[in-house]
PDB file of C-alpha atoms and ligand atoms in Angstrom:
ATOM      1  CA  UNK A  30       7.702   7.034   2.283  1.00 49.00           C
ATOM      2  CA  UNK A  31       4.535   8.896   1.602  1.00 50.00           C
ATOM      3  CA  UNK A  32       4.914   9.069  -2.118  1.00 47.00           C
ATOM      4  CA  UNK A  33       7.554   9.109  -4.788  1.00 45.00           C
ATOM      5  CA  UNK A  34       7.176  12.301  -6.737  1.00 51.00           C
ATOM      6  CA  UNK A  35      10.676  13.764  -6.552  1.00 57.00           C
ATOM      7  CA  UNK A  36      12.929  13.243  -9.546  1.00 59.00           C
ATOM      8  CA  UNK A  37      16.586  12.464  -9.000  1.00 59.00           C
ATOM      9  CA  UNK A  38      17.770  15.903 -10.150  1.00 60.00           C
ATOM     10  CA  UNK A  39      15.167  17.746  -8.122  1.00 62.00           C
ATOM     11  CA  UNK A  40      16.063  15.625  -5.179  1.00 64.00           C
ATOM     12  CA  UNK A  41      19.781  16.251  -5.333  1.00 61.00           C
ATOM     13  CA  UNK A  42      19.099  19.954  -5.800  1.00 61.00           C
ATOM     14  CA  UNK A  43      16.953  19.962  -2.672  1.00 62.00           C
ATOM     15  CA  UNK A  44      19.613  18.209  -0.638  1.00 62.00           C
ATOM     16  CA  UNK A  45      22.243  20.623  -1.936  1.00 53.00           C
ATOM     17  CA  UNK A  46      20.078  23.568  -0.874  1.00 57.00           C
ATOM     18  CA  UNK A  47      20.009  22.276   2.657  1.00 53.00           C
ATOM     19  CA  UNK A  48      23.100  24.218   3.634  1.00 49.00           C
ATOM     20  CA  UNK A  49      21.269  27.496   3.130  1.00 49.00           C
ATOM     21  CA  UNK A  50      18.468  26.456   5.374  1.00 50.00           C
ATOM     22  CA  UNK A  51      16.048  24.916   2.911  1.00 55.00           C
ATOM     23  CA  UNK A  52      13.546  22.151   2.826  1.00 64.00           C
ATOM     24  CA  UNK A  53      14.732  18.578   3.308  1.00 79.00           C
ATOM     25  CA  UNK A  54      15.116  17.194   6.805  1.00 90.00           C
ATOM     26  CA  UNK A  55      17.540  14.468   7.797  1.00 93.00           C
ATOM     27  CA  UNK A  56      21.284  13.922   7.688  1.00 94.00           C
ATOM     28  CA  UNK A  57      22.307  12.674   4.256  1.00 95.00           C
ATOM     29  CA  UNK A  58      26.041  12.959   4.877  1.00 94.00           C
ATOM     30  CA  UNK A  59      26.471   9.327   6.005  1.00 95.00           C
ATOM     31  CA  UNK A  60      24.168   7.761   3.414  1.00 96.00           C
ATOM     32  CA  UNK A  61      25.529   5.143   1.040  1.00 97.00           C
ATOM     33  CA  UNK A  62      24.771   4.923  -2.687  1.00 97.00           C
ATOM     34  CA  UNK A  63      21.337   3.506  -1.919  1.00 98.00           C
ATOM     35  CA  UNK A  64      20.703   6.250   0.636  1.00 97.00           C
ATOM     36  CA  UNK A  65      20.919   3.703   3.448  1.00 98.00           C
ATOM     37  CA  UNK A  66      22.202   4.803   6.869  1.00 98.00           C
ATOM     38  CA  UNK A  67      22.649   3.273  10.305  1.00 97.00           C
ATOM     39  CA  UNK A  68      19.642   3.735  12.525  1.00 98.00           C
ATOM     40  CA  UNK A  69      21.812   4.562  15.590  1.00 97.00           C
ATOM     41  CA  UNK A  70      19.076   3.372  17.906  1.00 98.00           C
ATOM     42  CA  UNK A  71      21.150   4.160  21.009  1.00 97.00           C
ATOM     43  CA  UNK A  72      21.133   7.852  20.115  1.00 97.00           C
ATOM     44  CA  UNK A  73      17.381   8.352  20.486  1.00 98.00           C
ATOM     45  CA  UNK A  74      16.628  10.392  23.602  1.00 98.00           C
ATOM     46  CA  UNK A  75      14.206   9.435  26.349  1.00 98.00           C
ATOM     47  CA  UNK A  76      12.038  12.368  25.263  1.00 98.00           C
ATOM     48  CA  UNK A  77      11.841  10.905  21.748  1.00 98.00           C
ATOM     49  CA  UNK A  78      10.860   7.486  23.077  1.00 98.00           C
ATOM     50  CA  UNK A  79       8.213   9.157  25.228  1.00 98.00           C
ATOM     51  CA  UNK A  80       6.812  11.049  22.237  1.00 98.00           C
ATOM     52  CA  UNK A  81       6.720   7.789  20.259  1.00 98.00           C
ATOM     53  CA  UNK A  82       4.759   6.117  23.072  1.00 98.00           C
ATOM     54  CA  UNK A  83       2.230   8.940  23.030  1.00 98.00           C
ATOM     55  CA  UNK A  84       1.837   8.728  19.266  1.00 98.00           C
ATOM     56  CA  UNK A  85       1.596   4.950  19.404  1.00 98.00           C
ATOM     57  CA  UNK A  86      -0.997   4.876  22.206  1.00 98.00           C
ATOM     58  CA  UNK A  87      -3.272   7.437  20.622  1.00 97.00           C
ATOM     59  CA  UNK A  88      -3.145   5.685  17.272  1.00 98.00           C
ATOM     60  CA  UNK A  89      -3.445   2.110  18.572  1.00 98.00           C
ATOM     61  CA  UNK A  90      -6.582   3.046  20.513  1.00 98.00           C
ATOM     62  CA  UNK A  91      -8.260   4.124  17.272  1.00 98.00           C
ATOM     63  CA  UNK A  92      -7.573   0.911  15.376  1.00 98.00           C
ATOM     64  CA  UNK A  93     -10.221  -1.584  16.561  1.00 98.00           C
ATOM     65  CA  UNK A  94     -13.173  -1.532  14.193  1.00 97.00           C
ATOM     66  CA  UNK A  95     -11.295   0.776  11.815  1.00 98.00           C
ATOM     67  CA  UNK A  96      -7.984  -0.776  10.727  1.00 98.00           C
ATOM     68  CA  UNK A  97      -8.072  -4.079   8.862  1.00 98.00           C
ATOM     69  CA  UNK A  98      -7.356  -7.120  10.998  1.00 98.00           C
ATOM     70  CA  UNK A  99      -4.166  -7.922   9.079  1.00 98.00           C
ATOM     71  CA  UNK A 100      -2.720  -4.590  10.193  1.00 98.00           C
ATOM     72  CA  UNK A 101      -3.834  -4.927  13.810  1.00 98.00           C
ATOM     73  CA  UNK A 102      -2.468  -8.461  14.158  1.00 98.00           C
ATOM     74  CA  UNK A 103       0.909  -7.633  12.632  1.00 98.00           C
ATOM     75  CA  UNK A 104       1.329  -4.445  14.659  1.00 98.00           C
ATOM     76  CA  UNK A 105       0.720  -6.354  17.852  1.00 97.00           C
ATOM     77  CA  UNK A 106       3.414  -8.874  16.961  1.00 97.00           C
ATOM     78  CA  UNK A 107       5.875  -6.085  16.140  1.00 98.00           C
ATOM     79  CA  UNK A 108       5.883  -5.179  19.832  1.00 95.00           C
ATOM     80  CA  UNK A 109       6.703  -1.513  19.247  1.00 98.00           C
ATOM     81  CA  UNK A 110       4.555   0.162  21.905  1.00 98.00           C
ATOM     82  CA  UNK A 111       7.352   0.882  24.357  1.00 98.00           C
ATOM     83  CA  UNK A 112       9.556   3.220  22.370  1.00 98.00           C
ATOM     84  CA  UNK A 113      11.078   3.841  18.959  1.00 98.00           C
ATOM     85  CA  UNK A 114      11.846   0.318  17.789  1.00 98.00           C
ATOM     86  CA  UNK A 115      15.216  -1.068  16.790  1.00 98.00           C
ATOM     87  CA  UNK A 116      14.652  -1.782  13.080  1.00 98.00           C
ATOM     88  CA  UNK A 117      16.903  -4.844  12.995  1.00 98.00           C
ATOM     89  CA  UNK A 118      14.585  -6.803  15.284  1.00 96.00           C
ATOM     90  CA  UNK A 119      11.468  -6.064  13.243  1.00 98.00           C
ATOM     91  CA  UNK A 120      13.418  -6.622  10.059  1.00 98.00           C
ATOM     92  CA  UNK A 121      14.405 -10.154  11.122  1.00 98.00           C
ATOM     93  CA  UNK A 122      10.799 -11.056  11.910  1.00 98.00           C
ATOM     94  CA  UNK A 123       9.597  -9.482   8.690  1.00 98.00           C
ATOM     95  CA  UNK A 124      12.171 -11.372   6.652  1.00 98.00           C
ATOM     96  CA  UNK A 125      10.975 -14.648   8.130  1.00 98.00           C
ATOM     97  CA  UNK A 126       7.351 -13.764   7.355  1.00 98.00           C
ATOM     98  CA  UNK A 127       7.546 -12.390   3.798  1.00 98.00           C
ATOM     99  CA  UNK A 128      11.196 -12.009   2.775  1.00 98.00           C
ATOM    100  CA  UNK A 129      11.125  -8.219   3.192  1.00 98.00           C
ATOM    101  CA  UNK A 130      13.688  -6.252   5.184  1.00 98.00           C
ATOM    102  CA  UNK A 131      13.694  -2.738   6.607  1.00 98.00           C
ATOM    103  CA  UNK A 132      16.459  -0.336   5.633  1.00 98.00           C
ATOM    104  CA  UNK A 133      17.087   2.903   7.518  1.00 98.00           C
ATOM    105  CA  UNK A 134      17.145   6.105   5.435  1.00 98.00           C
ATOM    106  CA  UNK A 135      17.745   9.780   6.327  1.00 97.00           C
ATOM    107  CA  UNK A 136      14.343  10.872   4.986  1.00 96.00           C
ATOM    108  CA  UNK A 137      12.891  11.239   1.503  1.00 95.00           C
ATOM    109  CA  UNK A 138      14.969   9.537  -1.159  1.00 96.00           C
ATOM    110  CA  UNK A 139      14.992   9.811  -4.967  1.00 96.00           C
ATOM    111  CA  UNK A 140      12.255   7.879  -6.666  1.00 96.00           C
ATOM    112  CA  UNK A 141      14.633   5.646  -8.623  1.00 97.00           C
ATOM    113  CA  UNK A 142      16.282   4.567  -5.367  1.00 98.00           C
ATOM    114  CA  UNK A 143      12.897   4.127  -3.722  1.00 98.00           C
ATOM    115  CA  UNK A 144      11.670   1.873  -6.532  1.00 98.00           C
ATOM    116  CA  UNK A 145      14.896  -0.148  -6.453  1.00 98.00           C
ATOM    117  CA  UNK A 146      14.444  -0.810  -2.744  1.00 98.00           C
ATOM    118  CA  UNK A 147      10.853  -1.956  -3.207  1.00 98.00           C
ATOM    119  CA  UNK A 148      11.718  -4.093  -6.235  1.00 98.00           C
ATOM    120  CA  UNK A 149      14.229  -5.897  -3.983  1.00 98.00           C
ATOM    121  CA  UNK A 150      11.818  -6.266  -1.077  1.00 98.00           C
ATOM    122  CA  UNK A 151      13.498  -3.621   1.069  1.00 98.00           C
ATOM    123  CA  UNK A 152      11.330  -1.009   2.724  1.00 98.00           C
ATOM    124  CA  UNK A 153      13.022   2.347   3.512  1.00 98.00           C
ATOM    125  CA  UNK A 154      12.130   3.735   6.939  1.00 98.00           C
ATOM    126  CA  UNK A 155      13.116   7.259   7.981  1.00 98.00           C
ATOM    127  CA  UNK A 156      15.227   7.341  11.155  1.00 98.00           C
ATOM    128  CA  UNK A 157      14.119  10.647  12.692  1.00 98.00           C
ATOM    129  CA  UNK A 158      10.998  11.350  14.735  1.00 98.00           C
ATOM    130  CA  UNK A 159       8.790  14.431  14.417  1.00 97.00           C
ATOM    131  CA  UNK A 160       8.951  17.159  17.081  1.00 97.00           C
ATOM    132  CA  UNK A 161       6.291  17.487  19.824  1.00 97.00           C
ATOM    133  CA  UNK A 162       4.854  20.473  17.887  1.00 96.00           C
ATOM    134  CA  UNK A 163       4.163  18.088  14.997  1.00 96.00           C
ATOM    135  CA  UNK A 164       2.206  15.647  17.134  1.00 96.00           C
ATOM    136  CA  UNK A 165      -0.963  16.044  15.074  1.00 92.00           C
ATOM    137  CA  UNK A 166       0.406  16.821  11.657  1.00 89.00           C
ATOM    138  CA  UNK A 167       3.660  16.422   9.784  1.00 90.00           C
ATOM    139  CA  UNK A 168       4.492  17.197   6.165  1.00 86.00           C
ATOM    140  CA  UNK A 169       7.442  14.886   5.552  1.00 91.00           C
ATOM    141  CA  UNK A 170       7.241  11.214   6.506  1.00 95.00           C
ATOM    142  CA  UNK A 171       9.037  10.435   9.790  1.00 97.00           C
ATOM    143  CA  UNK A 172       9.812   7.168  11.562  1.00 98.00           C
ATOM    144  CA  UNK A 173       6.320   7.010  13.040  1.00 98.00           C
ATOM    145  CA  UNK A 174       4.603   7.261   9.679  1.00 98.00           C
ATOM    146  CA  UNK A 175       7.025   4.937   7.909  1.00 98.00           C
ATOM    147  CA  UNK A 176       7.255   2.279  10.591  1.00 98.00           C
ATOM    148  CA  UNK A 177       3.844   2.316  12.251  1.00 98.00           C
ATOM    149  CA  UNK A 178       1.953   3.067   9.043  1.00 98.00           C
ATOM    150  CA  UNK A 179       3.749   0.894   6.499  1.00 98.00           C
ATOM    151  CA  UNK A 180       5.592  -1.989   8.113  1.00 98.00           C
ATOM    152  CA  UNK A 181       2.602  -3.971   9.501  1.00 98.00           C
ATOM    153  CA  UNK A 182       1.082  -4.515   6.054  1.00 98.00           C
ATOM    154  CA  UNK A 183       4.403  -5.894   4.770  1.00 98.00           C
ATOM    155  CA  UNK A 184       3.763  -8.941   6.973  1.00 98.00           C
ATOM    156  CA  UNK A 185       0.856  -9.835   4.687  1.00 98.00           C
ATOM    157  CA  UNK A 186       2.199 -12.048   1.871  1.00 98.00           C
ATOM    158  CA  UNK A 187      -0.099 -10.762  -0.884  1.00 98.00           C
ATOM    159  CA  UNK A 188       0.333  -7.116   0.019  1.00 98.00           C
ATOM    160  CA  UNK A 189       4.086  -7.683   0.278  1.00 98.00           C
ATOM    161  CA  UNK A 190       4.123  -9.072  -3.258  1.00 98.00           C
ATOM    162  CA  UNK A 191       2.105  -6.100  -4.490  1.00 98.00           C
ATOM    163  CA  UNK A 192       4.650  -3.701  -3.018  1.00 98.00           C
ATOM    164  CA  UNK A 193       7.495  -5.433  -4.813  1.00 98.00           C
ATOM    165  CA  UNK A 194       5.521  -5.405  -8.045  1.00 98.00           C
ATOM    166  CA  UNK A 195       4.942  -1.706  -7.541  1.00 98.00           C
ATOM    167  CA  UNK A 196       8.680  -1.092  -7.239  1.00 98.00           C
ATOM    168  CA  UNK A 197       9.332  -2.962 -10.468  1.00 98.00           C
ATOM    169  CA  UNK A 198       6.443  -1.092 -12.083  1.00 98.00           C
ATOM    170  CA  UNK A 199       7.969   2.210 -10.980  1.00 98.00           C
ATOM    171  CA  UNK A 200      11.306   1.414 -12.589  1.00 98.00           C
ATOM    172  CA  UNK A 201       9.508   0.522 -15.787  1.00 97.00           C
ATOM    173  CA  UNK A 202       7.213   3.554 -15.696  1.00 97.00           C
ATOM    174  CA  UNK A 203      10.219   5.889 -15.543  1.00 96.00           C
ATOM    175  CA  UNK A 204      10.995   5.202 -19.187  1.00 94.00           C
ATOM    176  CA  UNK A 205       7.346   5.189 -20.276  1.00 97.00           C
ATOM    177  CA  UNK A 206       6.256   8.560 -18.911  1.00 95.00           C
ATOM    178  CA  UNK A 207       3.989   6.786 -16.465  1.00 97.00           C
ATOM    179  CA  UNK A 208       5.239   8.059 -13.133  1.00 97.00           C
ATOM    180  CA  UNK A 209       2.500  10.585 -12.444  1.00 97.00           C
ATOM    181  CA  UNK A 210      -0.096   7.871 -12.977  1.00 97.00           C
ATOM    182  CA  UNK A 211       1.728   5.341 -10.859  1.00 97.00           C
ATOM    183  CA  UNK A 212       2.200   7.818  -8.013  1.00 97.00           C
ATOM    184  CA  UNK A 213      -1.591   8.185  -7.830  1.00 98.00           C
ATOM    185  CA  UNK A 214      -2.004   4.455  -7.471  1.00 98.00           C
ATOM    186  CA  UNK A 215       0.491   4.395  -4.597  1.00 98.00           C
ATOM    187  CA  UNK A 216      -1.279   7.295  -2.993  1.00 98.00           C
ATOM    188  CA  UNK A 217      -4.773   5.829  -3.212  1.00 98.00           C
ATOM    189  CA  UNK A 218      -3.776   2.281  -2.227  1.00 98.00           C
ATOM    190  CA  UNK A 219      -0.597   2.069  -0.131  1.00 98.00           C
ATOM    191  CA  UNK A 220      -1.196   5.423   1.575  1.00 98.00           C
ATOM    192  CA  UNK A 221      -4.969   5.935   1.632  1.00 98.00           C
ATOM    193  CA  UNK A 222      -6.495   2.567   0.759  1.00 98.00           C
ATOM    194  CA  UNK A 223      -9.644   1.078   2.271  1.00 98.00           C
ATOM    195  CA  UNK A 224     -10.778  -2.539   2.118  1.00 98.00           C
ATOM    196  CA  UNK A 225     -14.259  -4.027   2.224  1.00 97.00           C
ATOM    197  CA  UNK A 226     -14.660  -6.784   4.824  1.00 97.00           C
ATOM    198  CA  UNK A 227     -17.697  -8.715   6.100  1.00 96.00           C
ATOM    199  CA  UNK A 228     -17.596  -6.437   9.149  1.00 95.00           C
ATOM    200  CA  UNK A 229     -17.579  -3.259   7.051  1.00 95.00           C
ATOM    201  CA  UNK A 230     -15.043  -0.866   5.534  1.00 97.00           C
ATOM    202  CA  UNK A 231     -11.591  -1.009   7.079  1.00 98.00           C
ATOM    203  CA  UNK A 232      -8.344   0.912   6.576  1.00 98.00           C
ATOM    204  CA  UNK A 233      -5.070  -0.498   5.250  1.00 98.00           C
ATOM    205  CA  UNK A 234      -3.443   2.730   3.956  1.00 98.00           C
ATOM    206  CA  UNK A 235      -0.420   3.971   5.915  1.00 98.00           C
ATOM    207  CA  UNK A 236      -1.177   7.660   5.440  1.00 97.00           C
ATOM    208  CA  UNK A 237      -4.510   7.192   7.173  1.00 97.00           C
ATOM    209  CA  UNK A 238      -3.316   4.761   9.821  1.00 98.00           C
ATOM    210  CA  UNK A 239      -0.565   7.092  11.017  1.00 97.00           C
ATOM    211  CA  UNK A 240      -2.966  10.085  11.235  1.00 95.00           C
ATOM    212  CA  UNK A 241      -5.397  10.334  14.141  1.00 94.00           C
ATOM    213  CA  UNK A 242      -7.758  12.716  12.386  1.00 94.00           C
ATOM    214  CA  UNK A 243      -8.102  10.826   9.132  1.00 96.00           C
ATOM    215  CA  UNK A 244      -8.595   7.431  10.793  1.00 96.00           C
ATOM    216  CA  UNK A 245     -11.845   8.756  12.188  1.00 94.00           C
ATOM    217  CA  UNK A 246     -12.747  10.952   9.236  1.00 95.00           C
ATOM    218  CA  UNK A 247     -12.411   8.446   6.407  1.00 97.00           C
ATOM    219  CA  UNK A 248     -15.013   5.982   7.716  1.00 96.00           C
ATOM    220  CA  UNK A 249     -17.553   8.391   9.117  1.00 92.00           C
ATOM    221  CA  UNK A 250     -20.834   8.844   7.325  1.00 87.00           C
ATOM    222  CA  UNK A 251     -20.773  12.577   7.813  1.00 80.00           C
ATOM    223  CA  UNK A 252     -17.892  13.037   5.331  1.00 84.00           C
ATOM    224  CA  UNK A 253     -18.261  14.607   1.934  1.00 87.00           C
ATOM    225  CA  UNK A 254     -15.622  12.296   0.481  1.00 95.00           C
ATOM    226  CA  UNK A 255     -16.415   9.617  -2.047  1.00 96.00           C
ATOM    227  CA  UNK A 256     -15.837   5.924  -1.367  1.00 97.00           C
ATOM    228  CA  UNK A 257     -15.512   4.077  -4.657  1.00 97.00           C
ATOM    229  CA  UNK A 258     -14.641   0.529  -5.588  1.00 97.00           C
ATOM    230  CA  UNK A 259     -11.069   0.530  -6.885  1.00 98.00           C
ATOM    231  CA  UNK A 260     -10.865   0.592 -10.655  1.00 97.00           C
ATOM    232  CA  UNK A 261      -7.184   0.792 -11.523  1.00 98.00           C
ATOM    233  CA  UNK A 262      -7.429   3.023 -14.590  1.00 97.00           C
ATOM    234  CA  UNK A 263      -9.902   5.348 -12.888  1.00 98.00           C
ATOM    235  CA  UNK A 264      -7.485   5.621  -9.975  1.00 98.00           C
ATOM    236  CA  UNK A 265      -4.505   6.329 -12.232  1.00 98.00           C
ATOM    237  CA  UNK A 266      -6.430   9.296 -13.663  1.00 98.00           C
ATOM    238  CA  UNK A 267      -7.417  10.787 -10.333  1.00 98.00           C
ATOM    239  CA  UNK A 268      -5.558  13.775  -8.869  1.00 98.00           C
ATOM    240  CA  UNK A 269      -5.051  13.846  -5.110  1.00 97.00           C
ATOM    241  CA  UNK A 270      -4.826  16.339  -2.277  1.00 93.00           C
ATOM    242  CA  UNK A 271      -1.702  16.371  -0.146  1.00 92.00           C
ATOM    243  CA  UNK A 272      -2.807  18.983   2.392  1.00 90.00           C
ATOM    244  CA  UNK A 273      -6.380  17.951   3.270  1.00 93.00           C
ATOM    245  CA  UNK A 274      -8.176  14.721   4.034  1.00 95.00           C
ATOM    246  CA  UNK A 275      -8.759  12.747   0.845  1.00 97.00           C
ATOM    247  CA  UNK A 276     -11.828  13.625  -1.201  1.00 96.00           C
ATOM    248  CA  UNK A 277     -11.981  10.137  -2.659  1.00 97.00           C
ATOM    249  CA  UNK A 278     -11.090   6.791  -1.113  1.00 98.00           C
ATOM    250  CA  UNK A 279     -10.755   3.729  -3.320  1.00 98.00           C
ATOM    251  CA  UNK A 280     -11.964   0.493  -1.769  1.00 98.00           C
ATOM    252  CA  UNK A 281     -10.612  -2.973  -2.579  1.00 98.00           C
ATOM    253  CA  UNK A 282     -12.347  -6.321  -1.984  1.00 97.00           C
ATOM    254  CA  UNK A 283      -9.124  -8.089  -1.018  1.00 98.00           C
ATOM    255  CA  UNK A 284      -5.372  -7.699  -1.438  1.00 98.00           C
ATOM    256  CA  UNK A 285      -5.295 -10.124  -4.341  1.00 98.00           C
ATOM    257  CA  UNK A 286      -7.254  -7.516  -6.310  1.00 98.00           C
ATOM    258  CA  UNK A 287      -4.294  -5.143  -5.984  1.00 98.00           C
ATOM    259  CA  UNK A 288      -1.832  -7.714  -7.213  1.00 97.00           C
ATOM    260  CA  UNK A 289      -3.960  -9.072 -10.046  1.00 98.00           C
ATOM    261  CA  UNK A 290      -5.042  -5.617 -11.186  1.00 97.00           C
ATOM    262  CA  UNK A 291      -1.488  -4.357 -11.498  1.00 97.00           C
ATOM    263  CA  UNK A 292       0.257  -7.474 -12.812  1.00 97.00           C
ATOM    264  CA  UNK A 293      -0.551  -6.825 -16.524  1.00 97.00           C
ATOM    265  CA  UNK A 294       1.734  -4.732 -18.732  1.00 98.00           C
ATOM    266  CA  UNK A 295       0.843  -1.053 -18.214  1.00 98.00           C
ATOM    267  CA  UNK A 296       2.500   0.166 -21.433  1.00 97.00           C
ATOM    268  CA  UNK A 297      -0.811   0.412 -23.345  1.00 97.00           C
ATOM    269  CA  UNK A 298      -2.537   1.722 -20.226  1.00 98.00           C
ATOM    270  CA  UNK A 299      -0.207   4.717 -20.006  1.00 98.00           C
ATOM    271  CA  UNK A 300      -0.695   5.397 -23.722  1.00 97.00           C
ATOM    272  CA  UNK A 301      -4.455   5.340 -23.278  1.00 97.00           C
ATOM    273  CA  UNK A 302      -4.391   7.563 -20.228  1.00 97.00           C
ATOM    274  CA  UNK A 303      -2.243  10.170 -21.927  1.00 97.00           C
ATOM    275  CA  UNK A 304      -5.179  10.774 -24.301  1.00 97.00           C
ATOM    276  CA  UNK A 305      -7.598  11.378 -21.441  1.00 97.00           C
ATOM    277  CA  UNK A 306      -7.954  14.329 -19.072  1.00 96.00           C
ATOM    278  CA  UNK A 307      -7.122  13.659 -15.436  1.00 97.00           C
ATOM    279  CA  UNK A 308      -9.979  13.775 -12.937  1.00 98.00           C
ATOM    280  CA  UNK A 309     -10.271  16.159  -9.980  1.00 97.00           C
ATOM    281  CA  UNK A 310      -9.876  14.583  -6.557  1.00 98.00           C
ATOM    282  CA  UNK A 311     -13.588  14.939  -5.797  1.00 96.00           C
ATOM    283  CA  UNK A 312     -15.018  13.486  -9.039  1.00 96.00           C
ATOM    284  CA  UNK A 313     -17.981  11.163  -9.144  1.00 96.00           C
ATOM    285  CA  UNK A 314     -18.649   9.723 -12.587  1.00 96.00           C
ATOM    286  CA  UNK A 315     -22.144   8.911 -13.874  1.00 94.00           C
ATOM    287  CA  UNK A 316     -21.947   5.145 -13.443  1.00 94.00           C
ATOM    288  CA  UNK A 317     -20.165   5.167 -10.070  1.00 96.00           C
ATOM    289  CA  UNK A 318     -21.797   4.230  -6.779  1.00 94.00           C
ATOM    290  CA  UNK A 319     -20.954   5.405  -3.301  1.00 94.00           C
ATOM    291  CA  UNK A 320     -19.885   2.531  -1.048  1.00 94.00           C
ATOM    292  CA  UNK A 321     -20.478   4.585   2.097  1.00 90.00           C
ATOM    293  CA  UNK A 322     -23.820   6.318   2.040  1.00 79.00           C
ATOM    294  CA  UNK A 323     -23.854   9.673   3.803  1.00 68.00           C
ATOM    295  CA  UNK A 324     -26.295  10.024   6.685  1.00 62.00           C
TER     296      UNK A 324
HETATM  297  N1  LIG B  13       2.494  -4.210 -14.169  1.00 51.38           N
HETATM  298  C1  LIG B  13       2.724  -2.822 -14.437  1.00 51.38           C
HETATM  299  C2  LIG B  13       3.516  -2.641 -15.748  1.00 51.38           C
HETATM  300  O1  LIG B  13       3.807  -3.553 -16.423  1.00 51.38           O
HETATM  301  C3  LIG B  13       3.472  -2.136 -13.332  1.00 51.38           C
HETATM  302  C4  LIG B  13       2.796  -2.022 -12.013  1.00 51.38           C
HETATM  303  C5  LIG B  13       2.975  -2.938 -11.000  1.00 51.38           C
HETATM  304  C6  LIG B  13       2.028  -0.957 -11.731  1.00 51.38           C
HETATM  305  C7  LIG B  13       2.384  -2.799  -9.775  1.00 51.38           C
HETATM  306  C8  LIG B  13       1.443  -0.791 -10.521  1.00 51.38           C
HETATM  307  C9  LIG B  13       1.616  -1.709  -9.518  1.00 51.38           C
HETATM  308  O2  LIG B  13       3.873  -1.544 -16.072  1.00 51.38           O
HETATM  309 FE1  LIG B  14       4.211   6.652   3.334  1.00 51.38          FE
END
């Protein structure tokens, strides 16, 4: 999943519209009540496996010195370079490592369902692969984004706990009017997060790691984007761009910071934030320092 911003009603309306040629991709007709489907691994074509290999090779070559070591190590163990992987194999290894499993889904799913999966340590992965025309850019998350981008980090115990906490937090935020805030946190951490390491800034966000362009862009000193230490409430207030590279990246010191920063009760946080204006994606506040100085 890239983000969870679709309400249940909107979602069902979008699926219903599908018959007259509208937006949502994927076959929802076989999905169960949790939107889970069979992956049908045998049905992938050789052309799809070949496209996966091309995507994988380009992306894997960009990782050294850019992706965090936790991601690189886990990806290597997942052994998914040779074609679209069979989820059940990865899922078994993942369960042994952190108690998470992978569930196959037709595509985007309602946010309530998404949160319920995360709260139960199940990560939904889309079954279909982009077309060759979408090699460089895709709007909806596909199997390459979901699997390559997200699954490696779920092998890290602290990050895995954070993701479950996020799912529980999402369920709770639904009744507190906090979803817009929480979606920003997901966006700026799970999708576009950076981490400070002794070797320098590294990427852990799936949205970056599954995009060739942004992997290079987000760490280069020529960018006009801001790199700021993650402050949770600041992040919750910050709008984001879905159709350009990010204008702000939030940087963590370690994964424990994510867990510890989001473990407290957010009820008063949401109340506080509702009194404050949201911040444009490219804001830099007076007291904030750039962690990546431009050349
Ligand atoms: N702990 C937060 C609450 O009580 C929820 C949350 C968890 C938010 C994890 C973000 C990430 O509402
Ligand atoms: Fe995603």
